[in-house]
mmCIF file with all atom_site columns, C-alpha atoms in Angstrom:
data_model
loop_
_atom_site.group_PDB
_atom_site.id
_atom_site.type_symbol
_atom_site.label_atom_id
_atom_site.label_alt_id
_atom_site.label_comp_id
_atom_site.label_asym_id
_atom_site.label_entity_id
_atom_site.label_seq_id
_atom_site.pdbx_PDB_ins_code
_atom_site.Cartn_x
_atom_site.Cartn_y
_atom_site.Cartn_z
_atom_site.occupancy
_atom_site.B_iso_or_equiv
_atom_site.pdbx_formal_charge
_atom_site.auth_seq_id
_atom_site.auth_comp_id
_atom_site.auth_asym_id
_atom_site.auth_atom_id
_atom_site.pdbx_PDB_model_num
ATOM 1  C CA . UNK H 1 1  ? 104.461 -96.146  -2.153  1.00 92.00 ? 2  UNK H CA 1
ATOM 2  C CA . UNK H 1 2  ? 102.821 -95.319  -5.806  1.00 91.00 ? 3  UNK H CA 1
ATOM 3  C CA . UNK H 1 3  ? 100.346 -97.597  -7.491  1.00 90.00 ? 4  UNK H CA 1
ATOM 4  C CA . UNK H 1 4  ? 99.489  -100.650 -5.862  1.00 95.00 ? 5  UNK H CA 1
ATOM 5  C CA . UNK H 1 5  ? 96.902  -102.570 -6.602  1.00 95.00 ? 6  UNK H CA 1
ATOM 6  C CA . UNK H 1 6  ? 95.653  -106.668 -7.336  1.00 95.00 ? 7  UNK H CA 1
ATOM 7  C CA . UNK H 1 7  ? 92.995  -108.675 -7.258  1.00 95.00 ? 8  UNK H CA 1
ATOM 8  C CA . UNK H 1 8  ? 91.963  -108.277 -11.020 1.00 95.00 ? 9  UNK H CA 1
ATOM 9  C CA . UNK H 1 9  ? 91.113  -111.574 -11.423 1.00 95.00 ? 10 UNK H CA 1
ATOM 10 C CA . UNK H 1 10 ? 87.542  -111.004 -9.540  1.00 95.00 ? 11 UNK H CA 1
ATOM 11 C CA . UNK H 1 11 ? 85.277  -107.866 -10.108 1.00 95.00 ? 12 UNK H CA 1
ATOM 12 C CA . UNK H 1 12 ? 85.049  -107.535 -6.188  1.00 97.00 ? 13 UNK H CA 1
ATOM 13 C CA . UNK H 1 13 ? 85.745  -104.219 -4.591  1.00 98.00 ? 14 UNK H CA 1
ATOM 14 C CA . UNK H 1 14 ? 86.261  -105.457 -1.756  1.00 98.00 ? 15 UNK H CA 1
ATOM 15 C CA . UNK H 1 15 ? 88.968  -108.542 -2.961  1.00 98.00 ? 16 UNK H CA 1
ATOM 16 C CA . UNK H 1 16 ? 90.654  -106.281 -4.647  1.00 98.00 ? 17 UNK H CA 1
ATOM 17 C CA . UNK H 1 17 ? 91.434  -103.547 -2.272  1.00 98.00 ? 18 UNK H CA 1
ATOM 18 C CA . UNK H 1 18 ? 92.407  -106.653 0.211   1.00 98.00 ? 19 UNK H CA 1
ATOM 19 C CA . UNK H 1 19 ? 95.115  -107.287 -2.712  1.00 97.00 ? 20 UNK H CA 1
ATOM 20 C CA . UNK H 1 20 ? 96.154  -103.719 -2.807  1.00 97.00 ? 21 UNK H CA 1
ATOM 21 C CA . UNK H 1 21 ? 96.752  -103.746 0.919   1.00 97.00 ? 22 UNK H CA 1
ATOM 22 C CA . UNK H 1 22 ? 98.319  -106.933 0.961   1.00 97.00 ? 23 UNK H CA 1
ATOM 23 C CA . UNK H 1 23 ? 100.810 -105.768 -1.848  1.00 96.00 ? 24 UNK H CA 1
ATOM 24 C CA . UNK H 1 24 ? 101.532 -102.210 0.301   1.00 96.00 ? 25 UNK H CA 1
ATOM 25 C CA . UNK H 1 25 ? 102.197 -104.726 3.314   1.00 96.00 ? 26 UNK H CA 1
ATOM 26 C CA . UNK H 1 26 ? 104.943 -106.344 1.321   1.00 96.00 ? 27 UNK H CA 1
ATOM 27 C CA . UNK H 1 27 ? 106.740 -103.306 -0.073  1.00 96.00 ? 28 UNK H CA 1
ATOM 28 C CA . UNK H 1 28 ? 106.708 -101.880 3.525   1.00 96.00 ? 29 UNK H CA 1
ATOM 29 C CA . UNK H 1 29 ? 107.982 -104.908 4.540   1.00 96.00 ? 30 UNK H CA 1
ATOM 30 C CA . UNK H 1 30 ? 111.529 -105.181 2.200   1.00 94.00 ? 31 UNK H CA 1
ATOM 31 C CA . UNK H 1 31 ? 112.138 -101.675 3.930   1.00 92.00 ? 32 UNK H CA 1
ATOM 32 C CA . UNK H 1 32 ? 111.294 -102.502 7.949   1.00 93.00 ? 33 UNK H CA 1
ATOM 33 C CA . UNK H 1 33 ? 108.009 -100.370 8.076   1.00 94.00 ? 34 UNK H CA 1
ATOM 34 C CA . UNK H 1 34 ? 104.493 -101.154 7.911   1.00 94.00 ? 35 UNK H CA 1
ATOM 35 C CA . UNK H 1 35 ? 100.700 -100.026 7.507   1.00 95.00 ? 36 UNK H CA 1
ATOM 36 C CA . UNK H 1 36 ? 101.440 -98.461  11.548  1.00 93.00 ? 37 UNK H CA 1
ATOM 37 C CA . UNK H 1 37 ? 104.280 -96.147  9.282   1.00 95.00 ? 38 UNK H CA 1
ATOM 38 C CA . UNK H 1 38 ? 101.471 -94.571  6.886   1.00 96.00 ? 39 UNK H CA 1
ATOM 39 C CA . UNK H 1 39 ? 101.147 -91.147  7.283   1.00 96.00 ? 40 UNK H CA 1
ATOM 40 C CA . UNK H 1 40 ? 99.185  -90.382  4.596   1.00 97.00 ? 41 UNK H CA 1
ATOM 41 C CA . UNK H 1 41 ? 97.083  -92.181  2.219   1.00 97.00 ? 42 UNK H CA 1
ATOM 42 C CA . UNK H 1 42 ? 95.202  -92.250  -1.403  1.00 97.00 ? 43 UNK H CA 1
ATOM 43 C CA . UNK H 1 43 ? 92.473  -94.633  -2.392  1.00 97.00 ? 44 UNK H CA 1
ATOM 44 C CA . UNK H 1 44 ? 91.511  -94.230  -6.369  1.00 97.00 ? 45 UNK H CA 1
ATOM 45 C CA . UNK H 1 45 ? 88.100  -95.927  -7.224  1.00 98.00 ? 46 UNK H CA 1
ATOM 46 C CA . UNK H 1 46 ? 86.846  -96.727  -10.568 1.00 97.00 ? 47 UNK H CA 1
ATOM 47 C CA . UNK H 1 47 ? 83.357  -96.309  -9.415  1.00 97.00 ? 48 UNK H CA 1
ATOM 48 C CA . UNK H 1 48 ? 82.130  -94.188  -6.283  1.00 96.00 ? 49 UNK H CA 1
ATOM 49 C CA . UNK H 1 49 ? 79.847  -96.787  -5.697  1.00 97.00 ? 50 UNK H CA 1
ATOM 50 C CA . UNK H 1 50 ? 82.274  -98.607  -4.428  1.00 97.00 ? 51 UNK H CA 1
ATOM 51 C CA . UNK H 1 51 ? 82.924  -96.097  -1.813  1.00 97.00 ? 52 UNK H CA 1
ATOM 52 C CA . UNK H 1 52 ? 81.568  -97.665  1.099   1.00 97.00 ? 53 UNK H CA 1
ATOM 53 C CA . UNK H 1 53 ? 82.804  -100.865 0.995   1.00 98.00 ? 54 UNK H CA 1
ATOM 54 C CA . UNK H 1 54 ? 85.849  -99.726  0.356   1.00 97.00 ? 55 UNK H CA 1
ATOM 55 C CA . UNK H 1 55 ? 86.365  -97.717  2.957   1.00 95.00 ? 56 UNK H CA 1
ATOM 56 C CA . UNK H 1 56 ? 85.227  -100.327 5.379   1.00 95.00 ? 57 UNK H CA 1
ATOM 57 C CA . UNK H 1 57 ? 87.978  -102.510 4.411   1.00 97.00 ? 58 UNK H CA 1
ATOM 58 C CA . UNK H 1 58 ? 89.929  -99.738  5.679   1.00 96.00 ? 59 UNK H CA 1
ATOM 59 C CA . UNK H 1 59 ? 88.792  -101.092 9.586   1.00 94.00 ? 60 UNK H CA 1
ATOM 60 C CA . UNK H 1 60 ? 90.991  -104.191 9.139   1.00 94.00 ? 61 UNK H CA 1
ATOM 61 C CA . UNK H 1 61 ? 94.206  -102.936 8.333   1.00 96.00 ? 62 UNK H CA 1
ATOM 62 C CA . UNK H 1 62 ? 94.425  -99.631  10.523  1.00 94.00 ? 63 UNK H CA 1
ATOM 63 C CA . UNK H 1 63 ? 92.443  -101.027 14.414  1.00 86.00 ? 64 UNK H CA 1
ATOM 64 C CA . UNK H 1 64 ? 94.532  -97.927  16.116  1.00 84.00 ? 65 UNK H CA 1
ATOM 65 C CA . UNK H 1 65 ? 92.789  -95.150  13.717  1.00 88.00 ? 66 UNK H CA 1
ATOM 66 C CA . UNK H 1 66 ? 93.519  -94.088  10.103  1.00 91.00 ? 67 UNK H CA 1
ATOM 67 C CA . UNK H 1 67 ? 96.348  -92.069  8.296   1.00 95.00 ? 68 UNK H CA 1
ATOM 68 C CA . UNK H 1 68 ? 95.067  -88.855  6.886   1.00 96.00 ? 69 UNK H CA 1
ATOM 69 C CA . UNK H 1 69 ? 92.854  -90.053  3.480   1.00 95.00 ? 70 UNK H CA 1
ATOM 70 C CA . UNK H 1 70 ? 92.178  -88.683  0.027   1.00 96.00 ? 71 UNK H CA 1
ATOM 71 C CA . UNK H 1 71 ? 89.232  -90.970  -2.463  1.00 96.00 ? 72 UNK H CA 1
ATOM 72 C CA . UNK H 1 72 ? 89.087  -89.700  -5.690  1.00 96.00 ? 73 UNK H CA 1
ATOM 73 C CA . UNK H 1 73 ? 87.593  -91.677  -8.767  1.00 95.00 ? 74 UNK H CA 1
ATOM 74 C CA . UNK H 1 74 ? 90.013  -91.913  -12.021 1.00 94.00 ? 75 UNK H CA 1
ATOM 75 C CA . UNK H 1 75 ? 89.186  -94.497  -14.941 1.00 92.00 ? 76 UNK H CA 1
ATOM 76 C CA . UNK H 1 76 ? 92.308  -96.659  -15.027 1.00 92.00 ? 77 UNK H CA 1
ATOM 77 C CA . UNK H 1 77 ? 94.065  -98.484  -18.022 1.00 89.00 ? 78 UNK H CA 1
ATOM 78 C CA . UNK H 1 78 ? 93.210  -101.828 -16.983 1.00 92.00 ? 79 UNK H CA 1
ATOM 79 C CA . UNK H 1 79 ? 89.333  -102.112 -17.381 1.00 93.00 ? 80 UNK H CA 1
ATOM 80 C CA . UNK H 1 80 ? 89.484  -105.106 -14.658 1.00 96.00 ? 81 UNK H CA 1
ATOM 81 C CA . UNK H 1 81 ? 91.225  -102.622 -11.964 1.00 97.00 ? 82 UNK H CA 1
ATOM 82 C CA . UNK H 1 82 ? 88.907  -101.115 -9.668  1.00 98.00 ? 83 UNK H CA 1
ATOM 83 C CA . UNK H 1 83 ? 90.912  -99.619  -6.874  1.00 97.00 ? 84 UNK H CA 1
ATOM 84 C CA . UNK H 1 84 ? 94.374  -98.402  -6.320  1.00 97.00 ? 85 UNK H CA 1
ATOM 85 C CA . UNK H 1 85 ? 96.303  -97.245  -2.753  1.00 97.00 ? 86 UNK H CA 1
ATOM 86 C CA . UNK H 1 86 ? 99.251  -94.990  -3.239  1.00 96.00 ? 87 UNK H CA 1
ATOM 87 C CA . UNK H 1 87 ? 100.496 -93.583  0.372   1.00 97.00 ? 88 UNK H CA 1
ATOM 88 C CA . UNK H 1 88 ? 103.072 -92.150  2.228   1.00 96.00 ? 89 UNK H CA 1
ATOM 89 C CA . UNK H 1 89 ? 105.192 -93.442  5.074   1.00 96.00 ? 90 UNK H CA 1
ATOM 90 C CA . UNK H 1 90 ? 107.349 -92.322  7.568   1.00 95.00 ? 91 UNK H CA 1
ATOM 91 C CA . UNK H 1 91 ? 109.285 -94.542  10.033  1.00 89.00 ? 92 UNK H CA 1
ATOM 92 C CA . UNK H 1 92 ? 112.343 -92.926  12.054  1.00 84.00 ? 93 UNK H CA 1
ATOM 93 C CA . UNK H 1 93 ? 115.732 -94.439  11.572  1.00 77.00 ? 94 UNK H CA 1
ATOM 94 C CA . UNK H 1 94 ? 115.321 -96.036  8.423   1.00 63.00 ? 95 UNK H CA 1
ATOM 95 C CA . UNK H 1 95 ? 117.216 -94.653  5.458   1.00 63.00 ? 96 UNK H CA 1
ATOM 96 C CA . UNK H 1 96 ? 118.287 -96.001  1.994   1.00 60.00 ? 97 UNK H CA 1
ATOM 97 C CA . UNK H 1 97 ? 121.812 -95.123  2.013   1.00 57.00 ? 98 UNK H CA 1
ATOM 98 C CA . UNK H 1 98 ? 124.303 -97.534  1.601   1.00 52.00 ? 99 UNK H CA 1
#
């Protein structure tokens, strides 16, 4: 799940990682997984002052306890984007073969 991200319509950390979330949600979704399938995520912040409230957005999508977690800061090519969640999911049983 590479590269999601949204929101860049507001300078708000804390909108934006909401859109990145929602738009993970949705990709989960069109395979029969979600956020409970995440094994292991990465959060990439423009600014590490953004740390903290990013991470407590964090609270509302995962209530049963978070996937293992990597924050690193990267400049990205959009100067509006201030966050981006890649991750990794597993769920049993599903496969993309035809």
């Amino acid at each position: 799940l590479a590269h999601h991200a949204g929101g860049h319509q507001t300078d708000d950390i804390v909108f934006q990682m909401d859109a990145s979330f929602e738009s993970l949600k949705q990709t989960l979704a069109c395979v029969g997984a979600s956020l409970d399938d995440i094994v292991q995520m990465n959060l990439y912040l423009k600014d590490t002052a953004d740390f903290r409230a990013a991470r407590n957005v964090f609270y509302r999508y995962f209530e049963n306890g978070f996937p293992a977690r990597m924050t690193t800061t990267t400049d990205f090519i959009s100067p509006s984007c201030l966050c981006m969640l890649d991750a990794i999911a597993y769920k049993p049983g599903i496969s993309n073969e035809k």
